[in-house]
Amino acid sequence: MHTDNALRTIELIRCASKAASTYRTAQHAVRKAHDEQCAAQAQLNHWNDRLYAMGGPGRDSPEHAAHLAAAHGHQEAKQKLRKAEARLQRASAMLQAHRPALNRYPAERTRRRATTLLLDRLADHPVDLIRAADLIIIQTSAGKDSIVAMHRTVAAAKAAGCLHKVRAMHCDLGSAEWPGVRELARRQAEGYGIPFLVVTPDGGFLGMVENRQQWPDAKRRLCTSTLKRDPTGPVITTWVGELRLDRQAIVLNVMGVRGAESASRALKARLALDSRTTSANRLVLTWNIIHGLSEQEVWQEIASNGLEYHPIYDTGLPRLSCVYCVLAKPDWLILATRVCFALEMPLPETYAALERRIGHSFKQNFTLNDIIAAARMLDALDGPVTWRRGDALRTHLGPAAADQYLATTFTL
Ligand code: SF4
């Protein structure tokens, strides 16, 4: 199927799903309005019966006040009934409007399967996909996966003659990150000649924890949603607006997510519809362009292409994330603390003080104080941690690959 047709079909299926969901909402609204109407009618009957039983007491009779109250209740019940009937009418009209369209759509499961199939085929042809797109955004953390994702995207965009469509975006989490991350992300993007934007969420990671008086965790990963995902929507809106298209824009949102990183990431597709960000004026597809690569392959691609990576990988830390990532294993957190000591960074104490202030421990089964104590103990036993430029490559690809990389590329 032609790429444009496939994208149009995906959009039609999305609209069908939206209509089906509106139909379900209308069904629910009809049921609710009907229940409200029954309740209002029962109330009205109740007050009718009371008024009938009371007859029409004279103004000076002792039952006069009770009669007035019953008449008031009767009036209110009548109004409620009128409102409930109007709501029922509106909901029924909405239901009727969507019923004929719904009959034309295939079942939800079939729609989902068709979308997955089409997206999978599109992912097999990156150059065609890029040609069909209006805007390609690379979300970069400056980490090893991001740089390889950027390299592959740029290569495909060049092959398609569409480098002008590519832009890079970096979310700066402030002092929670290792030094030099933002600058590296900028150098990487500018090295490819693509526009680069930094988004700085208010307060960064530490500000968010201070506000919520709570650390995020694997189940409530507010750090990723609030600090990384949420700022992306407005940026896409602005960039799509700048395109001034009179049709729906096709946006590719490139991420350096790999299936080998975790079980949940393994379940992600190479290309997926981003229903949250998609709207009538933009179809947004999340493109996990390096989803199938192993860690070894990522390092191989860095070495072969002389891509600049952050020196923190040389310390043995596997990810260029926040210094203290809420998802990291204790061993990584201890090593990160020892690296902070070696770099004379005040971050361990800043985090420990925040932990004490909010009274919520960094992880359920240990505190940052425990981590810092363990790091101090290991430093006392083994001395401070040391590393050399190229150690990450020595570990993953051997000394020869590291030497060649260092000989042909810059050193930080
Ligand atoms: S690196 Fe870890 S702590 Fe930082 S934003 Fe991502 S998940 Fe949250």
Tab-separated table of C-alpha atoms and ligand atoms in Angstrom:
chain	number	residue	atom	x	y	z
A	1	MET	CA	0.000	0.000	0.000
A	2	HIS	CA	1.218	3.498	-0.800
A	3	THR	CA	2.535	5.368	2.266
A	4	ASP	CA	0.057	8.264	1.930
A	5	ASN	CA	-2.851	5.841	1.606
A	6	ALA	CA	-1.676	3.892	4.639
A	7	LEU	CA	-1.462	7.109	6.695
A	8	ARG	CA	-4.923	8.185	5.503
A	9	THR	CA	-6.347	4.782	6.447
A	10	ILE	CA	-4.791	5.042	9.903
A	11	GLU	CA	-6.453	8.435	10.340
A	12	LEU	CA	-9.826	7.078	9.159
A	13	ILE	CA	-9.563	4.200	11.607
A	14	ARG	CA	-8.704	6.693	14.365
A	15	CYS	CA	-11.802	8.756	13.517
A	16	ALA	CA	-13.900	5.575	13.550
A	17	SER	CA	-12.586	4.709	17.012
A	18	LYS	CA	-13.347	8.226	18.188
A	19	ALA	CA	-16.903	8.012	16.825
A	20	ALA	CA	-17.356	4.638	18.507
A	21	SER	CA	-16.173	6.101	21.789
A	22	THR	CA	-18.588	9.081	21.392
A	23	TYR	CA	-21.386	6.579	20.750
A	24	ARG	CA	-20.509	4.706	23.963
A	25	THR	CA	-20.499	8.022	25.877
A	26	ALA	CA	-23.930	8.853	24.411
A	27	GLN	CA	-25.251	5.417	25.446
A	28	HIS	CA	-24.036	6.041	28.983
A	29	ALA	CA	-25.554	9.542	28.987
A	30	VAL	CA	-28.947	8.167	27.852
A	31	ARG	CA	-28.933	5.574	30.646
A	32	LYS	CA	-27.998	8.218	33.219
A	33	ALA	CA	-30.595	10.724	31.986
A	34	HIS	CA	-33.249	8.023	32.007
A	35	ASP	CA	-32.442	7.107	35.638
A	36	GLU	CA	-32.588	10.794	36.590
A	37	GLN	CA	-35.941	11.149	34.854
A	38	CYS	CA	-37.367	8.149	36.783
A	39	ALA	CA	-36.081	9.548	40.094
A	40	ALA	CA	-37.560	13.007	39.354
A	41	GLN	CA	-40.903	11.453	38.383
A	42	ALA	CA	-40.978	9.438	41.627
A	43	GLN	CA	-40.335	12.638	43.615
A	44	LEU	CA	-43.110	14.435	41.790
A	45	ASN	CA	-45.532	11.570	42.481
A	46	HIS	CA	-44.550	11.680	46.139
A	47	TRP	CA	-45.351	15.404	46.446
A	48	ASN	CA	-48.557	15.004	44.425
A	49	ASP	CA	-49.726	12.326	46.880
A	50	ARG	CA	-48.891	14.492	49.866
A	51	LEU	CA	-50.689	17.495	48.507
A	52	TYR	CA	-53.711	15.387	47.645
A	53	ALA	CA	-53.766	13.873	51.141
A	54	MET	CA	-53.603	17.327	52.748
A	55	GLY	CA	-56.454	18.702	50.710
A	56	GLY	CA	-56.480	22.530	50.737
A	57	PRO	CA	-56.082	23.703	54.360
A	58	GLY	CA	-57.159	27.292	55.124
A	59	ARG	CA	-54.508	29.978	55.553
A	60	ASP	CA	-54.928	29.978	59.369
A	61	SER	CA	-55.073	26.228	59.837
A	62	PRO	CA	-52.106	24.468	61.624
A	63	GLU	CA	-51.418	22.391	58.448
A	64	HIS	CA	-50.854	25.510	56.361
A	65	ALA	CA	-47.026	25.543	56.787
A	66	ALA	CA	-46.740	21.832	55.936
A	67	HIS	CA	-48.883	22.417	52.867
A	68	LEU	CA	-46.607	25.239	51.690
A	69	ALA	CA	-43.508	23.027	52.133
A	70	ALA	CA	-45.170	20.235	50.152
A	71	ALA	CA	-46.096	22.685	47.381
A	72	HIS	CA	-42.459	23.902	47.248
A	73	GLY	CA	-41.192	20.317	47.049
A	74	HIS	CA	-43.690	19.651	44.283
A	75	GLN	CA	-42.408	22.667	42.315
A	76	GLU	CA	-38.763	21.589	42.668
A	77	ALA	CA	-39.540	18.031	41.617
A	78	LYS	CA	-41.328	19.368	38.528
A	79	GLN	CA	-38.281	21.439	37.534
A	80	LYS	CA	-35.948	18.471	38.045
A	81	LEU	CA	-38.193	16.339	35.880
A	82	ARG	CA	-38.154	18.943	33.094
A	83	LYS	CA	-34.335	19.136	33.197
A	84	ALA	CA	-33.969	15.342	33.229
A	85	GLU	CA	-36.297	15.061	30.228
A	86	ALA	CA	-34.312	17.685	28.297
A	87	ARG	CA	-31.042	15.834	29.077
A	88	LEU	CA	-32.570	12.573	27.953
A	89	GLN	CA	-33.686	14.163	24.708
A	90	ARG	CA	-30.213	15.573	23.981
A	91	ALA	CA	-28.448	12.281	24.794
A	92	SER	CA	-30.919	10.316	22.652
A	93	ALA	CA	-30.322	12.687	19.724
A	94	MET	CA	-26.535	12.195	20.054
A	95	LEU	CA	-27.035	8.433	20.144
A	96	GLN	CA	-29.196	8.487	17.030
A	97	ALA	CA	-26.705	10.697	15.168
A	98	HIS	CA	-23.849	8.232	15.718
A	99	ARG	CA	-25.752	4.984	15.219
A	100	PRO	CA	-25.746	4.886	11.371
A	101	ALA	CA	-22.020	5.729	11.146
A	102	LEU	CA	-21.166	3.120	13.748
A	103	ASN	CA	-22.844	0.368	11.736
A	104	ARG	CA	-20.319	0.998	8.951
A	105	TYR	CA	-17.240	0.534	11.178
A	106	PRO	CA	-15.525	-2.774	11.794
A	107	ALA	CA	-15.240	-4.002	15.386
A	108	GLU	CA	-12.736	-2.358	17.726
A	109	ARG	CA	-10.353	-5.316	17.730
A	110	THR	CA	-10.281	-5.397	13.929
A	111	ARG	CA	-9.581	-1.656	13.842
A	112	ARG	CA	-6.704	-2.031	16.277
A	113	ARG	CA	-5.235	-4.963	14.362
A	114	ALA	CA	-5.446	-3.083	11.055
A	115	THR	CA	-3.704	-0.025	12.551
A	116	THR	CA	-0.904	-2.166	14.004
A	117	LEU	CA	-0.392	-3.916	10.682
A	118	LEU	CA	-0.265	-0.668	8.710
A	119	LEU	CA	2.133	0.960	11.182
A	120	ASP	CA	4.394	-2.065	11.092
A	121	ARG	CA	4.585	-1.903	7.298
A	122	LEU	CA	5.312	1.821	7.390
A	123	ALA	CA	8.162	1.213	9.848
A	124	ASP	CA	9.776	-1.116	7.287
A	125	HIS	CA	10.198	1.839	4.886
A	126	PRO	CA	11.752	4.713	6.857
A	127	VAL	CA	12.671	6.775	3.805
A	128	ASP	CA	9.096	6.683	2.428
A	129	LEU	CA	7.773	7.462	5.887
A	130	ILE	CA	9.996	10.515	6.140
A	131	ARG	CA	8.940	11.684	2.677
A	132	ALA	CA	5.278	11.477	3.712
A	133	ALA	CA	5.882	13.328	6.991
A	134	ASP	CA	5.628	17.107	7.410
A	135	LEU	CA	7.603	17.356	10.631
A	136	ILE	CA	10.103	15.021	12.300
A	137	ILE	CA	10.906	15.704	15.947
A	138	ILE	CA	13.769	13.883	17.652
A	139	GLN	CA	13.316	13.743	21.419
A	140	THR	CA	16.868	13.627	22.711
A	141	SER	CA	18.137	13.051	26.229
A	142	ALA	CA	21.725	13.223	24.865
A	143	GLY	CA	22.144	9.597	25.990
A	144	LYS	CA	23.672	6.815	23.891
A	145	ASP	CA	20.302	5.625	22.536
A	146	SER	CA	19.203	9.150	21.660
A	147	ILE	CA	22.343	9.862	19.673
A	148	VAL	CA	22.020	6.634	17.670
A	149	ALA	CA	18.308	7.364	17.083
A	150	MET	CA	19.298	10.857	15.895
A	151	HIS	CA	22.030	9.477	13.650
A	152	ARG	CA	19.648	6.983	11.995
A	153	THR	CA	16.866	9.553	11.590
A	154	VAL	CA	19.191	12.074	10.013
A	155	ALA	CA	20.621	9.408	7.680
A	156	ALA	CA	17.109	8.407	6.533
A	157	ALA	CA	16.068	12.076	6.203
A	158	LYS	CA	19.137	12.795	4.067
A	159	ALA	CA	18.392	9.764	1.889
A	160	ALA	CA	14.847	11.094	1.435
A	161	GLY	CA	16.124	14.635	0.764
A	162	CYS	CA	14.088	15.851	3.742
A	163	LEU	CA	16.610	17.015	6.344
A	164	HIS	CA	14.765	20.366	6.487
A	165	LYS	CA	11.825	18.594	8.177
A	166	VAL	CA	13.917	17.410	11.147
A	167	ARG	CA	14.162	19.217	14.508
A	168	ALA	CA	15.476	18.116	17.892
A	169	MET	CA	14.020	18.768	21.315
A	170	HIS	CA	15.589	18.244	24.730
A	171	CYS	CA	13.875	18.363	28.146
A	172	ASP	CA	16.220	19.850	30.701
A	173	LEU	CA	15.502	18.471	34.180
A	174	GLY	CA	17.825	20.956	35.846
A	175	SER	CA	20.342	20.089	38.550
A	176	ALA	CA	19.012	16.506	38.772
A	177	GLU	CA	21.022	15.637	35.656
A	178	TRP	CA	24.729	15.069	35.122
A	179	PRO	CA	26.717	18.150	34.136
A	180	GLY	CA	27.054	18.857	30.435
A	181	VAL	CA	23.923	16.985	29.283
A	182	ARG	CA	22.146	19.975	27.768
A	183	GLU	CA	25.338	21.189	26.045
A	184	LEU	CA	25.996	17.720	24.614
A	185	ALA	CA	22.424	17.455	23.289
A	186	ARG	CA	22.899	20.823	21.579
A	187	ARG	CA	26.289	19.832	20.086
A	188	GLN	CA	24.830	16.574	18.757
A	189	ALA	CA	21.863	18.306	17.075
A	190	GLU	CA	23.880	21.203	15.727
A	191	GLY	CA	26.509	18.774	14.433
A	192	TYR	CA	23.832	17.419	12.095
A	193	GLY	CA	22.651	20.915	11.221
A	194	ILE	CA	19.176	20.494	12.690
A	195	PRO	CA	17.327	23.132	14.768
A	196	PHE	CA	17.481	22.442	18.497
A	197	LEU	CA	15.033	23.422	21.236
A	198	VAL	CA	15.447	23.070	24.998
A	199	VAL	CA	12.327	22.809	27.119
A	200	THR	CA	12.812	23.626	30.796
A	201	PRO	CA	9.883	22.502	32.951
A	202	ASP	CA	9.267	24.820	35.932
A	203	GLY	CA	11.312	23.771	38.962
A	204	GLY	CA	12.824	20.729	37.210
A	205	PHE	CA	12.825	17.326	38.871
A	206	LEU	CA	13.683	18.532	42.380
A	207	GLY	CA	11.038	21.289	42.240
A	208	MET	CA	8.411	18.699	41.298
A	209	VAL	CA	9.364	16.455	44.251
A	210	GLU	CA	9.373	19.438	46.635
A	211	ASN	CA	5.875	20.484	45.432
A	212	ARG	CA	4.390	17.026	45.673
A	213	GLN	CA	6.291	16.186	48.893
A	214	GLN	CA	6.787	12.755	47.351
A	215	TRP	CA	9.261	10.917	45.101
A	216	PRO	CA	7.880	9.390	41.919
A	217	ASP	CA	8.085	5.611	41.574
A	218	ALA	CA	7.703	2.958	38.876
A	219	LYS	CA	3.883	2.970	39.184
A	220	ARG	CA	3.482	6.757	39.377
A	221	ARG	CA	6.223	7.965	37.049
A	222	LEU	CA	5.096	11.544	37.211
A	223	CYS	CA	8.615	12.694	36.392
A	224	THR	CA	8.348	11.323	32.852
A	225	SER	CA	4.759	12.399	32.261
A	226	THR	CA	4.955	15.851	33.881
A	227	LEU	CA	8.495	16.833	32.979
A	228	LYS	CA	9.055	15.110	29.654
A	229	ARG	CA	5.778	14.130	27.947
A	230	ASP	CA	3.514	17.069	28.871
A	231	PRO	CA	5.815	19.831	27.524
A	232	THR	CA	5.960	18.071	24.141
A	233	GLY	CA	2.309	18.776	23.201
A	234	PRO	CA	2.587	22.600	23.139
A	235	VAL	CA	5.848	22.405	21.168
A	236	ILE	CA	4.199	20.193	18.522
A	237	THR	CA	1.258	22.639	18.394
A	238	THR	CA	3.615	25.574	17.758
A	239	TRP	CA	5.718	23.775	15.161
A	240	VAL	CA	2.680	22.409	13.312
A	241	GLY	CA	1.168	25.934	13.336
A	242	GLU	CA	4.345	27.277	11.720
A	243	LEU	CA	3.871	24.862	8.807
A	244	ARG	CA	0.602	26.661	7.872
A	245	LEU	CA	-0.893	23.575	6.206
A	246	ASP	CA	-4.505	23.456	5.073
A	247	ARG	CA	-4.697	19.734	5.874
A	248	GLN	CA	-3.762	17.420	8.706
A	249	ALA	CA	0.012	17.440	9.332
A	250	ILE	CA	1.915	14.162	9.650
A	251	VAL	CA	4.315	14.354	12.598
A	252	LEU	CA	6.939	11.743	13.470
A	253	ASN	CA	8.048	11.848	17.089
A	254	VAL	CA	11.350	9.958	17.256
A	255	MET	CA	12.403	8.341	20.534
A	256	GLY	CA	15.509	6.347	21.461
A	257	VAL	CA	13.499	3.558	23.097
A	258	ARG	CA	14.873	0.012	22.789
A	259	GLY	CA	12.958	-3.195	23.405
A	260	ALA	CA	15.961	-4.801	25.125
A	261	GLU	CA	15.882	-2.213	27.927
A	262	SER	CA	12.925	-3.671	29.831
A	263	ALA	CA	9.936	-5.992	29.532
A	264	SER	CA	7.529	-3.063	29.140
A	265	ARG	CA	9.665	-1.475	26.419
A	266	ALA	CA	9.881	-4.827	24.605
A	267	LEU	CA	6.094	-4.634	24.179
A	268	LYS	CA	6.239	-1.251	22.457
A	269	ALA	CA	5.869	-1.086	18.685
A	270	ARG	CA	8.464	0.417	16.321
A	271	LEU	CA	5.827	2.851	15.103
A	272	ALA	CA	2.737	3.705	17.148
A	273	LEU	CA	-0.148	6.117	16.919
A	274	ASP	CA	0.069	8.767	19.647
A	275	SER	CA	-3.669	9.153	20.288
A	276	ARG	CA	-3.082	11.599	23.137
A	277	THR	CA	-1.321	14.163	20.937
A	278	THR	CA	-3.099	13.441	17.642
A	279	SER	CA	-5.956	15.734	16.701
A	280	ALA	CA	-7.837	16.890	13.607
A	281	ASN	CA	-4.875	19.026	12.501
A	282	ARG	CA	-2.020	16.572	13.196
A	283	LEU	CA	-1.470	12.854	13.061
A	284	VAL	CA	1.358	12.106	15.491
A	285	LEU	CA	3.266	8.836	15.261
A	286	THR	CA	5.804	7.755	17.863
A	287	TRP	CA	8.774	6.282	16.037
A	288	ASN	CA	11.004	4.013	18.111
A	289	ILE	CA	13.572	3.910	15.361
A	290	ILE	CA	16.153	1.800	17.261
A	291	HIS	CA	13.660	-0.470	19.015
A	292	GLY	CA	15.354	-3.649	17.754
A	293	LEU	CA	18.954	-2.749	18.676
A	294	SER	CA	20.880	-4.414	21.504
A	295	GLU	CA	23.139	-2.403	23.830
A	296	GLN	CA	26.173	-3.856	22.053
A	297	GLU	CA	24.838	-2.714	18.667
A	298	VAL	CA	24.267	0.789	20.009
A	299	TRP	CA	27.880	1.016	21.150
A	300	GLN	CA	29.035	-0.433	17.840
A	301	GLU	CA	27.127	2.270	15.969
A	302	ILE	CA	28.621	4.966	18.214
A	303	ALA	CA	32.142	3.639	17.614
A	304	SER	CA	31.744	3.090	13.868
A	305	ASN	CA	30.356	6.572	13.280
A	306	GLY	CA	32.525	8.435	15.801
A	307	LEU	CA	29.444	9.750	17.655
A	308	GLU	CA	30.165	11.806	20.761
A	309	TYR	CA	28.855	10.157	23.944
A	310	HIS	CA	28.658	11.528	27.484
A	311	PRO	CA	31.683	10.660	29.673
A	312	ILE	CA	29.408	9.410	32.457
A	313	TYR	CA	29.138	6.103	30.569
A	314	ASP	CA	32.881	5.645	31.118
A	315	THR	CA	32.268	5.377	34.877
A	316	GLY	CA	30.296	2.144	34.357
A	317	LEU	CA	26.859	3.741	34.741
A	318	PRO	CA	24.588	2.246	32.083
A	319	ARG	CA	22.241	5.213	31.536
A	320	LEU	CA	22.553	8.954	31.167
A	321	SER	CA	19.450	9.660	33.176
A	322	CYS	CA	18.897	11.767	36.269
A	323	VAL	CA	21.864	11.211	38.603
A	324	TYR	CA	19.395	9.567	40.998
A	325	CYS	CA	16.813	7.846	38.832
A	326	VAL	CA	13.829	6.513	40.742
A	327	LEU	CA	13.949	3.384	38.582
A	328	ALA	CA	17.654	2.653	39.128
A	329	LYS	CA	18.933	-0.371	41.030
A	330	PRO	CA	20.697	0.275	44.375
A	331	ASP	CA	24.096	-0.658	42.857
A	332	TRP	CA	23.732	2.082	40.228
A	333	LEU	CA	22.643	4.608	42.838
A	334	ILE	CA	25.694	3.776	44.968
A	335	LEU	CA	27.994	4.088	41.960
A	336	ALA	CA	26.305	7.378	40.957
A	337	THR	CA	26.978	8.693	44.492
A	338	ARG	CA	30.632	7.695	44.314
A	339	VAL	CA	30.950	9.418	40.928
A	340	CYS	CA	29.406	12.544	42.498
A	341	PHE	CA	32.044	12.364	45.256
A	342	ALA	CA	34.803	12.034	42.637
A	343	LEU	CA	33.423	15.032	40.698
A	344	GLU	CA	32.864	16.979	43.940
A	345	MET	CA	29.178	17.409	43.137
A	346	PRO	CA	26.964	18.477	46.071
A	347	LEU	CA	23.953	16.554	44.695
A	348	PRO	CA	23.951	13.593	47.161
A	349	GLU	CA	23.567	15.966	50.107
A	350	THR	CA	20.933	18.046	48.259
A	351	TYR	CA	18.853	14.909	47.648
A	352	ALA	CA	19.326	13.579	51.187
A	353	ALA	CA	18.268	16.961	52.645
A	354	LEU	CA	15.153	16.967	50.417
A	355	GLU	CA	14.347	13.440	51.525
A	356	ARG	CA	14.560	14.496	55.196
A	357	ARG	CA	12.486	17.634	54.558
A	358	ILE	CA	9.572	15.903	52.855
A	359	GLY	CA	9.702	12.844	55.126
A	360	HIS	CA	9.274	10.431	52.225
A	361	SER	CA	11.989	7.913	51.446
A	362	PHE	CA	13.467	7.827	47.938
A	363	LYS	CA	12.553	4.140	47.560
A	364	GLN	CA	10.153	2.022	49.565
A	365	ASN	CA	12.876	-0.234	51.014
A	366	PHE	CA	15.813	2.179	51.387
A	367	THR	CA	16.638	5.844	51.771
A	368	LEU	CA	19.198	8.003	50.029
A	369	ASN	CA	21.000	8.252	53.337
A	370	ASP	CA	21.511	4.466	53.166
A	371	ILE	CA	22.884	4.847	49.620
A	372	ILE	CA	25.249	7.638	50.617
A	373	ALA	CA	26.481	5.651	53.640
A	374	ALA	CA	27.158	2.616	51.409
A	375	ALA	CA	29.022	4.813	48.885
A	376	ARG	CA	31.189	6.303	51.658
A	377	MET	CA	31.996	2.852	52.970
A	378	LEU	CA	33.070	1.601	49.529
A	379	ASP	CA	35.169	4.720	48.944
A	380	ALA	CA	36.871	4.134	52.309
A	381	LEU	CA	37.580	0.491	51.400
A	382	ASP	CA	38.565	0.825	47.727
A	383	GLY	CA	39.390	4.498	47.333
A	384	PRO	CA	37.516	6.893	45.023
A	385	VAL	CA	36.219	5.583	41.703
A	386	THR	CA	38.309	6.417	38.645
A	387	TRP	CA	37.711	6.089	34.924
A	388	ARG	CA	39.296	6.953	31.605
A	389	ARG	CA	37.785	8.330	28.442
A	390	GLY	CA	36.824	5.380	26.248
A	391	ASP	CA	36.152	2.935	29.133
A	392	ALA	CA	32.546	2.401	27.994
A	393	LEU	CA	33.812	1.293	24.589
A	394	ARG	CA	36.572	-0.838	26.167
A	395	THR	CA	33.900	-2.659	28.190
A	396	HIS	CA	31.451	-3.209	25.355
A	397	LEU	CA	33.671	-3.521	22.273
A	398	GLY	CA	37.217	-4.111	23.541
A	399	PRO	CA	40.374	-1.958	23.791
A	400	ALA	CA	41.099	-1.801	20.045
A	401	ALA	CA	37.694	-0.272	19.249
A	402	ALA	CA	38.166	2.257	22.059
A	403	ASP	CA	41.634	3.235	20.859
A	404	GLN	CA	40.412	3.670	17.309
A	405	TYR	CA	37.483	5.785	18.468
A	406	LEU	CA	39.722	8.018	20.579
A	407	ALA	CA	42.207	8.381	17.762
A	408	THR	CA	39.601	9.489	15.263
A	409	THR	CA	37.279	11.589	17.425
A	410	PHE	CA	37.585	14.401	19.903
A	411	THR	CA	37.867	13.789	23.650
A	412	LEU	CA	35.881	15.733	26.215
B	1	SF4	S1	15.598	9.534	34.575
B	1	SF4	FE1	14.412	8.418	36.114
B	1	SF4	S2	13.999	9.933	37.708
B	1	SF4	FE2	14.669	11.069	35.899
B	1	SF4	S3	12.800	11.610	34.843
B	1	SF4	FE3	13.455	9.684	33.967
B	1	SF4	S4	12.415	8.086	35.162
B	1	SF4	FE4	12.255	10.007	36.316
